[in-house]
XYZ file of C-alpha atoms in Angstrom:
312
model
C 0.000 0.000 0.000
C 1.280 3.429 -0.924
C 0.106 6.335 1.241
C 0.422 10.088 0.706
C 0.477 12.333 3.771
C -0.892 15.806 3.014
C -0.650 17.313 6.529
C 1.980 16.836 9.196
C 0.872 14.703 12.141
C 2.359 12.825 15.053
C 5.403 10.866 13.909
C 3.931 7.566 15.110
C 1.501 7.611 12.190
C 4.182 7.255 9.534
C 6.442 5.145 11.745
C 3.771 2.548 12.439
C 2.594 2.460 8.829
C 6.218 1.893 7.830
C 6.332 -1.006 10.268
C 3.290 -2.495 8.522
C 5.174 -2.418 5.238
C 3.404 0.605 3.751
C 5.231 3.104 1.566
C 4.742 6.628 2.937
C 5.291 9.821 0.970
C 4.910 13.303 2.432
C 3.823 16.428 0.582
C 2.782 19.322 2.803
C 3.321 22.200 0.388
C 2.171 21.368 -3.156
C -0.990 22.915 -4.561
C -4.173 20.917 -4.815
C -3.798 20.699 -8.596
C -0.274 19.319 -8.216
C -1.550 16.719 -5.762
C -4.319 15.796 -8.210
C -1.706 15.091 -10.882
C -0.131 12.339 -8.783
C -2.904 11.098 -6.505
C -3.578 8.171 -8.879
C -0.297 6.661 -7.691
C -1.608 6.136 -4.150
C -3.797 3.618 -2.372
C -4.594 6.043 0.434
C -3.921 9.479 1.762
C -3.955 11.154 5.178
C -5.271 14.692 5.622
C -6.401 17.064 8.351
C -8.032 20.146 6.805
C -5.618 21.345 4.121
C -8.200 21.430 1.319
C -11.559 19.971 0.370
C -11.822 16.579 -1.282
C -14.405 16.957 -4.055
C -15.598 14.824 -6.982
C -12.882 16.039 -9.360
C -10.175 15.129 -6.868
C -11.714 11.716 -6.211
C -12.051 10.989 -9.936
C -8.340 11.539 -10.342
C -7.604 9.227 -7.391
C -8.296 6.148 -9.511
C -6.526 3.652 -7.228
C -7.662 5.082 -3.912
C -8.790 2.638 -1.236
C -9.018 4.903 1.807
C -8.922 8.463 3.116
C -7.723 9.004 6.672
C -8.875 12.266 8.251
C -6.917 13.048 11.421
C -9.814 14.653 13.242
C -13.439 14.072 14.119
C -15.403 15.433 11.155
C -15.532 14.585 7.457
C -17.318 17.681 6.171
C -14.412 18.630 3.875
C -14.870 15.372 1.965
C -17.617 14.485 -0.497
C -18.393 11.380 1.530
C -21.284 10.116 -0.545
C -19.283 10.205 -3.760
C -16.212 8.679 -2.122
C -18.240 5.795 -0.735
C -19.896 5.264 -4.124
C -16.406 4.644 -5.496
C -15.681 2.087 -2.778
C -13.329 4.340 -0.835
C -13.198 3.737 2.917
C -13.449 6.908 5.003
C -11.560 6.866 8.292
C -11.990 9.572 10.936
C -10.774 9.651 14.519
C -13.336 11.185 16.905
C -12.196 8.737 19.574
C -8.787 10.406 19.511
C -9.765 13.857 20.747
C -13.069 13.339 22.547
C -11.491 13.525 25.992
C -9.790 16.803 25.117
C -13.081 18.276 23.873
C -14.893 17.197 27.030
C -12.276 18.835 29.250
C -12.209 22.022 27.180
C -16.002 22.324 27.292
C -15.990 22.001 31.072
C -13.112 24.461 31.388
C -14.953 27.075 29.328
C -18.130 26.636 31.338
C -16.445 26.961 34.729
C -14.413 29.936 33.544
C -17.587 31.741 32.458
C -19.451 30.902 35.670
C -16.586 32.254 37.781
C -15.620 35.287 35.647
C -12.058 33.971 35.443
C -11.152 35.608 32.148
C -12.585 38.972 33.188
C -11.073 38.856 36.686
C -7.642 37.896 35.374
C -7.546 40.927 33.068
C -8.681 43.230 35.880
C -6.077 42.037 38.392
C -3.334 42.429 35.780
C -4.483 46.046 35.421
C -4.396 46.724 39.153
C -8.132 46.256 39.815
C -9.228 44.171 42.805
C -12.980 43.822 42.284
C -14.370 41.033 44.440
C -18.108 41.678 44.495
C -18.175 42.457 40.784
C -16.658 39.024 40.145
C -18.893 36.972 42.404
C -19.493 33.737 40.483
C -22.282 31.219 40.237
C -22.137 27.478 40.872
C -22.805 24.680 38.427
C -24.406 22.365 40.972
C -28.186 22.259 40.816
C -28.393 23.295 37.180
C -29.456 21.467 34.040
C -26.969 21.024 31.205
C -28.419 20.319 27.774
C -26.351 18.737 25.024
C -27.237 18.736 21.355
C -25.468 15.799 19.779
C -24.572 12.770 21.872
C -21.767 11.026 20.052
C -18.131 10.826 21.070
C -17.820 14.463 22.126
C -21.164 14.781 23.883
C -20.554 11.574 25.814
C -17.138 12.816 26.900
C -18.552 16.084 28.254
C -21.352 14.254 30.057
C -18.764 12.010 31.696
C -16.848 15.062 32.935
C -20.049 16.408 34.493
C -20.543 13.323 36.682
C -18.701 15.002 39.549
C -21.294 17.771 39.725
C -24.819 17.689 41.096
C -26.364 18.483 37.729
C -29.021 17.036 35.472
C -27.605 16.255 32.030
C -30.017 16.009 29.094
C -29.296 15.384 25.429
C -31.107 15.729 22.135
C -29.909 13.706 19.158
C -31.473 12.723 15.835
C -30.430 9.121 16.526
C -32.690 7.160 18.880
C -31.611 5.453 22.096
C -28.257 7.159 22.569
C -28.781 8.133 26.203
C -26.832 6.358 28.933
C -26.115 6.465 32.660
C -24.508 9.902 32.300
C -27.224 11.596 30.259
C -30.958 11.296 29.642
C -32.114 11.597 26.044
C -35.113 13.906 25.696
C -37.078 15.737 23.034
C -35.804 19.077 21.832
C -38.771 20.827 23.440
C -37.966 19.300 26.843
C -34.335 20.294 26.533
C -35.349 23.869 25.673
C -37.715 23.955 28.636
C -35.185 22.796 31.243
C -31.667 23.741 30.168
C -29.577 26.336 32.001
C -26.585 25.509 29.809
C -26.525 24.456 26.154
C -23.451 22.728 24.759
C -23.136 21.783 21.087
C -21.528 18.506 20.000
C -22.777 18.114 16.439
C -21.024 17.625 13.089
C -21.418 20.157 10.292
C -24.342 19.062 8.141
C -27.226 20.762 6.387
C -29.289 20.109 9.523
C -26.835 21.834 11.850
C -25.785 24.841 9.730
C -27.329 28.012 11.212
C -29.085 25.833 13.789
C -28.603 28.301 16.646
C -30.587 31.271 15.371
C -33.039 33.731 16.916
C -36.053 31.434 16.667
C -34.137 28.537 18.201
C -32.737 30.688 21.010
C -36.135 32.148 21.844
C -37.498 28.611 22.117
C -35.690 28.239 25.447
C -37.825 28.860 28.513
C -34.934 30.250 30.568
C -31.967 32.425 29.810
C -28.989 30.117 29.302
C -25.255 29.812 28.775
C -23.914 28.582 25.415
C -20.827 26.436 24.827
C -19.778 25.592 21.266
C -16.799 23.304 20.730
C -18.373 21.699 17.637
C -18.648 23.677 14.388
C -18.790 27.439 14.021
C -21.361 27.509 11.243
C -23.941 25.989 13.595
C -24.329 29.403 15.258
C -25.588 32.549 13.515
C -23.251 35.048 15.141
C -25.433 38.124 14.732
C -28.335 36.255 16.370
C -26.041 35.186 19.195
C -25.019 38.811 19.716
C -28.662 39.916 19.852
C -29.324 37.243 22.466
C -26.306 38.344 24.517
C -27.487 41.945 24.365
C -30.958 40.975 25.592
C -29.564 38.581 28.261
C -31.395 35.639 26.720
C -27.932 34.127 26.448
C -26.030 34.906 29.654
C -22.590 34.132 28.293
C -20.877 32.114 25.589
C -17.787 29.956 25.333
C -16.852 29.666 21.656
C -14.006 27.473 20.480
C -15.314 27.707 16.910
C -16.651 30.586 14.854
C -18.970 31.056 11.908
C -16.168 32.906 10.123
C -13.616 30.093 10.103
C -12.136 29.081 6.821
C -11.880 25.392 6.010
C -8.183 25.481 6.908
C -8.942 26.909 10.389
C -6.220 29.504 10.009
C -6.767 33.181 9.143
C -10.257 34.397 9.973
C -10.394 37.547 7.879
C -8.326 37.448 4.708
C -9.549 40.893 3.661
C -8.957 42.415 7.127
C -12.631 43.326 7.410
C -13.958 42.330 10.799
C -17.728 41.691 11.033
C -19.568 43.886 13.515
C -20.910 40.845 15.331
C -17.389 39.580 15.923
C -16.294 42.991 17.201
C -19.030 42.689 19.818
C -17.833 39.239 20.851
C -14.216 40.255 21.349
C -15.250 43.221 23.493
C -17.674 41.211 25.654
C -16.688 40.251 29.183
C -19.118 37.325 29.189
C -17.718 35.734 26.023
C -14.748 33.377 26.049
C -12.987 32.625 22.758
C -10.405 30.047 21.698
C -9.064 29.202 18.198
C -10.621 25.782 17.513
C -8.339 24.021 19.988
C -10.834 22.083 22.110
C -9.533 18.823 20.678
C -5.980 20.109 20.285
C -3.871 18.736 23.155
C -0.501 17.022 23.411
C -2.296 13.802 24.249
C -4.930 14.058 21.533
C -2.305 14.593 18.842
C -0.924 11.166 19.653
C -4.333 9.539 20.127
C -5.661 10.876 16.818
C -2.708 9.447 14.924
C -2.929 6.135 16.756
C -6.639 5.862 16.034
C -6.044 6.342 12.309
C -3.291 3.710 12.291
C -5.422 1.236 14.225
C -8.374 1.660 11.849
C -6.186 1.314 8.739
C -4.589 -1.799 10.215
C -7.965 -3.326 11.098
C -9.329 -2.766 7.591
C -6.356 -3.325 5.319
C -3.683 -5.378 7.091
């Protein structure tokens, strides 16, 4: 088997594939068109998010047996077309689910205890105790939308708190000892916190909009470590301004490019984003919820293990 690596990853990925007798080539700089000119030479390739894999690319990959995506989602790949050509799609949500669960909890506790705001104030010589009085998580209801690898990880982290954890998912019977599956209407009636753990699909794009937000009985806190395009940012800002959303922890943004690198190539910052960066009750991170030292190794190992199970 001959494998092309299009993004750098943990060294164990190539090392272990070498040990299996695979031939591994690396190309982290060539253009997509240059890659297309040689992709027919390979049985598989490994990618993170360097570029989208569309029909034209797949048609040129005439000998392709698998695509390994070192991450959780496959939205940059035309999955239906790839599968129609008999190509196995391999993702690794198991590899970074623990990291996402920890990051989600960290964001939530930071918001509840004003840690980001208080840190900035102390560094500027302000010692404001009453203004930074926090709230406690115990006794509240946490609602999760999406209960796959990431949602289950967050629910597991919440076991140490006296909270009710509810989930809504389009798949039936996904609830477990850590989380009760409910209807969307019940989740919207009870939740004090909403955390998103959904892939990017047509169902989830622009899912968190004004109508959806106003469907909640109570004002709530929002955590998004899933996909940025699930949240309509201007509607989120309106909800923050009206206190319908009490605070938001956003690891992902609507404005992200597929490569997750530069947000604004034309240096024009949307007004809604300006509001977010100036808000004391908004916590932002650059799509790193699943991006830990440990998850880098686990993601690579998961890909190797799945390739080995299928093709060795």
